PDB file of C-alpha atoms in Angstrom:
ATOM      1  CA  TYR F   1      14.147 -18.800 -69.265  1.00  0.00           C
ATOM      2  CA  ALA F   2      14.378 -17.145 -72.732  1.00  0.00           C
ATOM      3  CA  GLU F   3      11.001 -15.351 -71.995  1.00  0.00           C
ATOM      4  CA  CYS F   4      12.278 -14.102 -68.641  1.00  0.00           C
ATOM      5  CA  GLN F   5      15.399 -12.813 -70.199  1.00  0.00           C
ATOM      6  CA  SER F   6      13.458 -11.078 -73.014  1.00  0.00           C
ATOM      7  CA  THR F   7      11.250  -9.241 -70.491  1.00  0.00           C
ATOM      8  CA  LYS F   8      14.251  -8.320 -68.275  1.00  0.00           C
ATOM      9  CA  GLY F   9      15.010  -5.001 -70.373  1.00  0.00           C
ATOM     10  CA  MET F  10      11.300  -4.042 -69.782  1.00  0.00           C
ATOM     11  CA  PHE F  11      11.949  -3.215 -66.136  1.00  0.00           C
ATOM     12  CA  ASP F  12      14.892  -0.904 -66.397  1.00  0.00           C
ATOM     13  CA  LYS F  13      15.198   2.918 -65.760  1.00  0.00           C
ATOM     14  CA  THR F  14      13.112   3.552 -68.946  1.00  0.00           C
ATOM     15  CA  GLN F  15      10.087   1.870 -67.697  1.00  0.00           C
ATOM     16  CA  ARG F  16       8.676   5.285 -66.055  1.00  0.00           C
ATOM     17  CA  GLU F  17       9.267   6.949 -69.546  1.00  0.00           C
ATOM     18  CA  ARG F  18       7.290   4.162 -71.292  1.00  0.00           C
ATOM     19  CA  LEU F  19       4.464   4.267 -68.966  1.00  0.00           C
ATOM     20  CA  ALA F  20       4.225   7.985 -69.219  1.00  0.00           C
ATOM     21  CA  GLN F  21       4.026   7.746 -73.090  1.00  0.00           C
ATOM     22  CA  LEU F  22       1.302   4.906 -72.885  1.00  0.00           C
ATOM     23  CA  ALA F  23      -0.517   7.223 -70.609  1.00  0.00           C
ATOM     24  CA  GLU F  24      -0.311  10.145 -72.899  1.00  0.00           C
ATOM     25  CA  GLU F  25      -1.546   8.064 -75.610  1.00  0.00           C
ATOM     26  CA  GLY F  26      -4.816   7.603 -73.739  1.00  0.00           C
ATOM     27  CA  ASN F  27      -4.152   4.164 -71.806  1.00  0.00           C
ATOM     28  CA  VAL F  28      -6.404   4.446 -68.598  1.00  0.00           C
ATOM     29  CA  GLN F  29      -4.339   1.564 -66.891  1.00  0.00           C
ATOM     30  CA  ALA F  30      -1.101   3.337 -67.548  1.00  0.00           C
ATOM     31  CA  ARG F  31      -2.500   6.615 -66.257  1.00  0.00           C
ATOM     32  CA  TYR F  32      -3.581   4.969 -63.117  1.00  0.00           C
ATOM     33  CA  MET F  33      -0.247   3.067 -62.618  1.00  0.00           C
ATOM     34  CA  TYR F  34       1.916   6.100 -63.276  1.00  0.00           C
ATOM     35  CA  ALA F  35       0.045   8.015 -60.557  1.00  0.00           C
ATOM     36  CA  MET F  36       0.453   5.310 -58.128  1.00  0.00           C
ATOM     37  CA  TRP F  37       4.063   4.745 -58.793  1.00  0.00           C
ATOM     38  CA  VAL F  38       6.135   7.379 -56.799  1.00  0.00           C
ATOM     39  CA  PRO F  39       9.526   7.639 -57.973  1.00  0.00           C
ATOM     40  CA  ILE F  40      12.254   6.122 -55.795  1.00  0.00           C
ATOM     41  CA  PRO F  41      14.795   8.913 -54.964  1.00  0.00           C
ATOM     42  CA  THR F  42      18.147   8.447 -56.860  1.00  0.00           C
ATOM     43  CA  GLY F  43      20.839  10.829 -57.979  1.00  0.00           C
ATOM     44  CA  SER F  44      21.586  14.285 -56.538  1.00  0.00           C
ATOM     45  CA  ALA F  45      18.955  16.305 -54.446  1.00  0.00           C
ATOM     46  CA  GLU F  46      18.390  18.532 -57.664  1.00  0.00           C
ATOM     47  CA  ASP F  47      17.699  15.432 -59.742  1.00  0.00           C
ATOM     48  CA  GLN F  48      15.244  14.202 -57.103  1.00  0.00           C
ATOM     49  CA  LEU F  49      13.557  17.503 -56.771  1.00  0.00           C
ATOM     50  CA  ILE F  50      12.880  17.800 -60.714  1.00  0.00           C
ATOM     51  CA  GLU F  51      11.865  14.000 -60.794  1.00  0.00           C
ATOM     52  CA  TYR F  52       9.366  14.426 -57.920  1.00  0.00           C
ATOM     53  CA  MET F  53       7.910  17.670 -59.495  1.00  0.00           C
ATOM     54  CA  THR F  54       7.492  16.005 -62.966  1.00  0.00           C
ATOM     55  CA  TYR F  55       5.847  12.948 -61.357  1.00  0.00           C
ATOM     56  CA  GLN F  56       3.280  15.218 -59.460  1.00  0.00           C
ATOM     57  CA  SER F  57       2.576  17.257 -62.450  1.00  0.00           C
ATOM     58  CA  LEU F  58       2.080  14.240 -64.859  1.00  0.00           C
ATOM     59  CA  ALA F  59       0.279  12.049 -62.037  1.00  0.00           C
ATOM     60  CA  MET F  60      -2.211  15.076 -61.534  1.00  0.00           C
ATOM     61  CA  ASP F  61      -2.793  15.385 -65.369  1.00  0.00           C
ATOM     62  CA  PHE F  62      -3.232  11.729 -65.927  1.00  0.00           C
ATOM     63  CA  THR F  63      -5.432  11.291 -63.089  1.00  0.00           C
ATOM     64  CA  TRP F  64      -7.703  14.232 -64.198  1.00  0.00           C
ATOM     65  CA  GLN F  65      -7.752  12.837 -67.685  1.00  0.00           C
ATOM     66  CA  ASN F  66      -9.250   9.650 -66.350  1.00  0.00           C
ATOM     67  CA  ILE F  67     -11.677  11.434 -64.254  1.00  0.00           C
ATOM     68  CA  ILE F  68     -12.932  13.646 -66.936  1.00  0.00           C
ATOM     69  CA  GLU F  69     -13.324  10.656 -69.289  1.00  0.00           C
ATOM     70  CA  GLY F  70     -15.482   8.891 -66.660  1.00  0.00           C
ATOM     71  CA  GLU F  71     -12.826   6.343 -65.856  1.00  0.00           C
ATOM     72  CA  PRO F  72     -13.104   5.078 -62.212  1.00  0.00           C
ATOM     73  CA  LEU F  73      -9.459   4.465 -62.053  1.00  0.00           C
ATOM     74  CA  GLY F  74      -9.177   8.180 -62.049  1.00  0.00           C
ATOM     75  CA  LEU F  75     -11.293   8.542 -59.054  1.00  0.00           C
ATOM     76  CA  LEU F  76      -9.533   5.914 -57.343  1.00  0.00           C
ATOM     77  CA  ALA F  77      -5.981   7.163 -57.857  1.00  0.00           C
ATOM     78  CA  TYR F  78      -7.165  10.607 -56.849  1.00  0.00           C
ATOM     79  CA  GLY F  79      -8.678   9.186 -53.687  1.00  0.00           C
ATOM     80  CA  ARG F  80      -5.651   7.272 -52.763  1.00  0.00           C
ATOM     81  CA  SER F  81      -3.449  10.121 -53.155  1.00  0.00           C
ATOM     82  CA  LEU F  82      -5.778  12.363 -50.873  1.00  0.00           C
ATOM     83  CA  GLU F  83      -5.738   9.415 -48.474  1.00  0.00           C
ATOM     84  CA  GLN F  84      -2.037   8.966 -48.466  1.00  0.00           C
ATOM     85  CA  ALA F  85      -2.070   5.861 -46.355  1.00  0.00           C
ATOM     86  CA  GLY F  86       1.666   5.244 -46.131  1.00  0.00           C
ATOM     87  CA  HIS F  87       2.915   7.072 -49.227  1.00  0.00           C
ATOM     88  CA  VAL F  88       3.047  10.898 -50.469  1.00  0.00           C
ATOM     89  CA  TYR F  89       1.599  10.820 -53.727  1.00  0.00           C
ATOM     90  CA  PHE F  90       0.749  13.899 -55.973  1.00  0.00           C
ATOM     91  CA  THR F  91      -1.782  15.735 -53.794  1.00  0.00           C
ATOM     92  CA  PRO F  92      -1.900  17.084 -50.065  1.00  0.00           C
ATOM     93  CA  PRO F  93      -4.022  14.795 -47.751  1.00  0.00           C
ATOM     94  CA  HIS F  94      -7.554  15.322 -47.117  1.00  0.00           C
ATOM     95  CA  MET F  95      -9.190  12.842 -44.781  1.00  0.00           C
ATOM     96  CA  ARG F  96     -12.762  13.221 -45.939  1.00  0.00           C
ATOM     97  CA  TYR F  97     -12.207  13.675 -49.761  1.00  0.00           C
ATOM     98  CA  GLY F  98      -9.959  10.775 -50.063  1.00  0.00           C
ATOM     99  CA  PRO F  99     -12.464   8.267 -48.995  1.00  0.00           C
ATOM    100  CA  ALA F 100     -15.089   9.991 -50.908  1.00  0.00           C
ATOM    101  CA  PHE F 101     -13.236   9.653 -54.152  1.00  0.00           C
ATOM    102  CA  ILE F 102     -12.420   5.951 -53.531  1.00  0.00           C
ATOM    103  CA  MET F 103     -16.099   5.350 -52.716  1.00  0.00           C
ATOM    104  CA  ALA F 104     -17.080   7.043 -55.656  1.00  0.00           C
ATOM    105  CA  ALA F 105     -14.773   4.842 -57.940  1.00  0.00           C
ATOM    106  CA  TYR F 106     -16.671   1.723 -56.189  1.00  0.00           C
ATOM    107  CA  LYS F 107     -19.976   3.230 -57.019  1.00  0.00           C
ATOM    108  CA  CYS F 108     -18.994   3.959 -60.586  1.00  0.00           C
ATOM    109  CA  GLY F 109     -18.540   0.372 -61.140  1.00  0.00           C
ATOM    110  CA  LEU F 110     -14.697  -0.279 -60.231  1.00  0.00           C
ATOM    111  CA  ASP F 111     -15.235  -3.877 -59.020  1.00  0.00           C
ATOM    112  CA  ASN F 112     -12.332  -5.815 -57.922  1.00  0.00           C
ATOM    113  CA  THR F 113     -11.261  -7.558 -54.570  1.00  0.00           C
ATOM    114  CA  ILE F 114      -9.057  -4.654 -53.497  1.00  0.00           C
ATOM    115  CA  VAL F 115     -11.447  -1.899 -53.897  1.00  0.00           C
ATOM    116  CA  ASN F 116     -14.182  -3.905 -52.688  1.00  0.00           C
ATOM    117  CA  ARG F 117     -12.033  -4.803 -49.372  1.00  0.00           C
ATOM    118  CA  LYS F 118     -11.053  -1.076 -48.970  1.00  0.00           C
ATOM    119  CA  VAL F 119     -14.723   0.081 -49.232  1.00  0.00           C
ATOM    120  CA  GLY F 120     -15.901  -2.587 -46.849  1.00  0.00           C
ATOM    121  CA  ASN F 121     -12.831  -1.766 -44.320  1.00  0.00           C
ATOM    122  CA  MET F 122     -13.720   1.998 -44.478  1.00  0.00           C
ATOM    123  CA  SER F 123     -17.409   1.494 -44.071  1.00  0.00           C
ATOM    124  CA  GLY F 124     -16.904  -1.143 -41.336  1.00  0.00           C
ATOM    125  CA  PHE F 125     -14.422   1.030 -39.342  1.00  0.00           C
ATOM    126  CA  TRP F 126     -16.788   3.968 -39.337  1.00  0.00           C
ATOM    127  CA  LYS F 127     -19.678   1.861 -38.187  1.00  0.00           C
ATOM    128  CA  THR F 128     -17.801   0.107 -35.400  1.00  0.00           C
ATOM    129  CA  ARG F 129     -16.590   3.376 -34.265  1.00  0.00           C
ATOM    130  CA  LYS F 130     -20.079   4.780 -34.599  1.00  0.00           C
ATOM    131  CA  MET F 131     -18.595   7.638 -36.959  1.00  0.00           C
ATOM    132  CA  THR F 132     -22.113   8.412 -38.445  1.00  0.00           C
ATOM    133  CA  GLN F 133     -20.923  11.984 -39.461  1.00  0.00           C
ATOM    134  CA  MET F 134     -18.019  10.650 -41.449  1.00  0.00           C
ATOM    135  CA  THR F 135     -20.248   7.920 -43.091  1.00  0.00           C
ATOM    136  CA  SER F 136     -22.912  10.524 -44.151  1.00  0.00           C
ATOM    137  CA  THR F 137     -20.274  12.831 -45.476  1.00  0.00           C
ATOM    138  CA  VAL F 138     -18.247  10.367 -47.399  1.00  0.00           C
ATOM    139  CA  ASP F 139     -21.562   9.045 -48.886  1.00  0.00           C
ATOM    140  CA  THR F 140     -22.948  12.402 -49.658  1.00  0.00           C
ATOM    141  CA  LEU F 141     -19.594  13.602 -51.338  1.00  0.00           C
ATOM    142  CA  SER F 142     -19.329  10.330 -53.154  1.00  0.00           C
ATOM    143  CA  ASP F 143     -22.742  10.736 -54.679  1.00  0.00           C
ATOM    144  CA  ILE F 144     -21.801  14.134 -55.856  1.00  0.00           C
ATOM    145  CA  LEU F 145     -18.743  12.783 -57.638  1.00  0.00           C
ATOM    146  CA  VAL F 146     -20.634   9.836 -58.953  1.00  0.00           C
ATOM    147  CA  LYS F 147     -23.318  12.245 -60.411  1.00  0.00           C
ATOM    148  CA  THR F 148     -20.611  14.541 -61.868  1.00  0.00           C
ATOM    149  CA  TYR F 149     -17.988  12.207 -63.373  1.00  0.00           C
ATOM    150  CA  CYS F 150     -19.494   8.624 -63.989  1.00  0.00           C
ATOM    151  CA  ASN F 151     -20.644   7.633 -67.373  1.00  0.00           C
TER     152      ASN F 151
END
């Protein structure tokens, strides 16, 4: 109970600012989490507009910092934003580039259950639907990303 009470203050309105501070200090996980955490609209329409514009700008900055540093989480964040499956993140959608960035993150060594499942589902879907052009395009684009951004 005491431990739960001591962490209660960590998940308040200042959490986004603390996450941004960690991201600015170079924490790659904080950069990813900030980019993938779209602000929940609160306050006036003007406040929401400024908050969303700030989120988009910082999310893009943090994601590109990760990508430039060769961190696969940057490729994953950018791919998820481009793919925009259910959320509007910090980029406009692009149906080929999103999967290519996600595939590149996988090829760069990002190995976890969620990413592995996502890549398997994408590949399986394209194979089942005989989408050979999509498979080929994503594979080629992801190879370019891997060559350019993976360490």
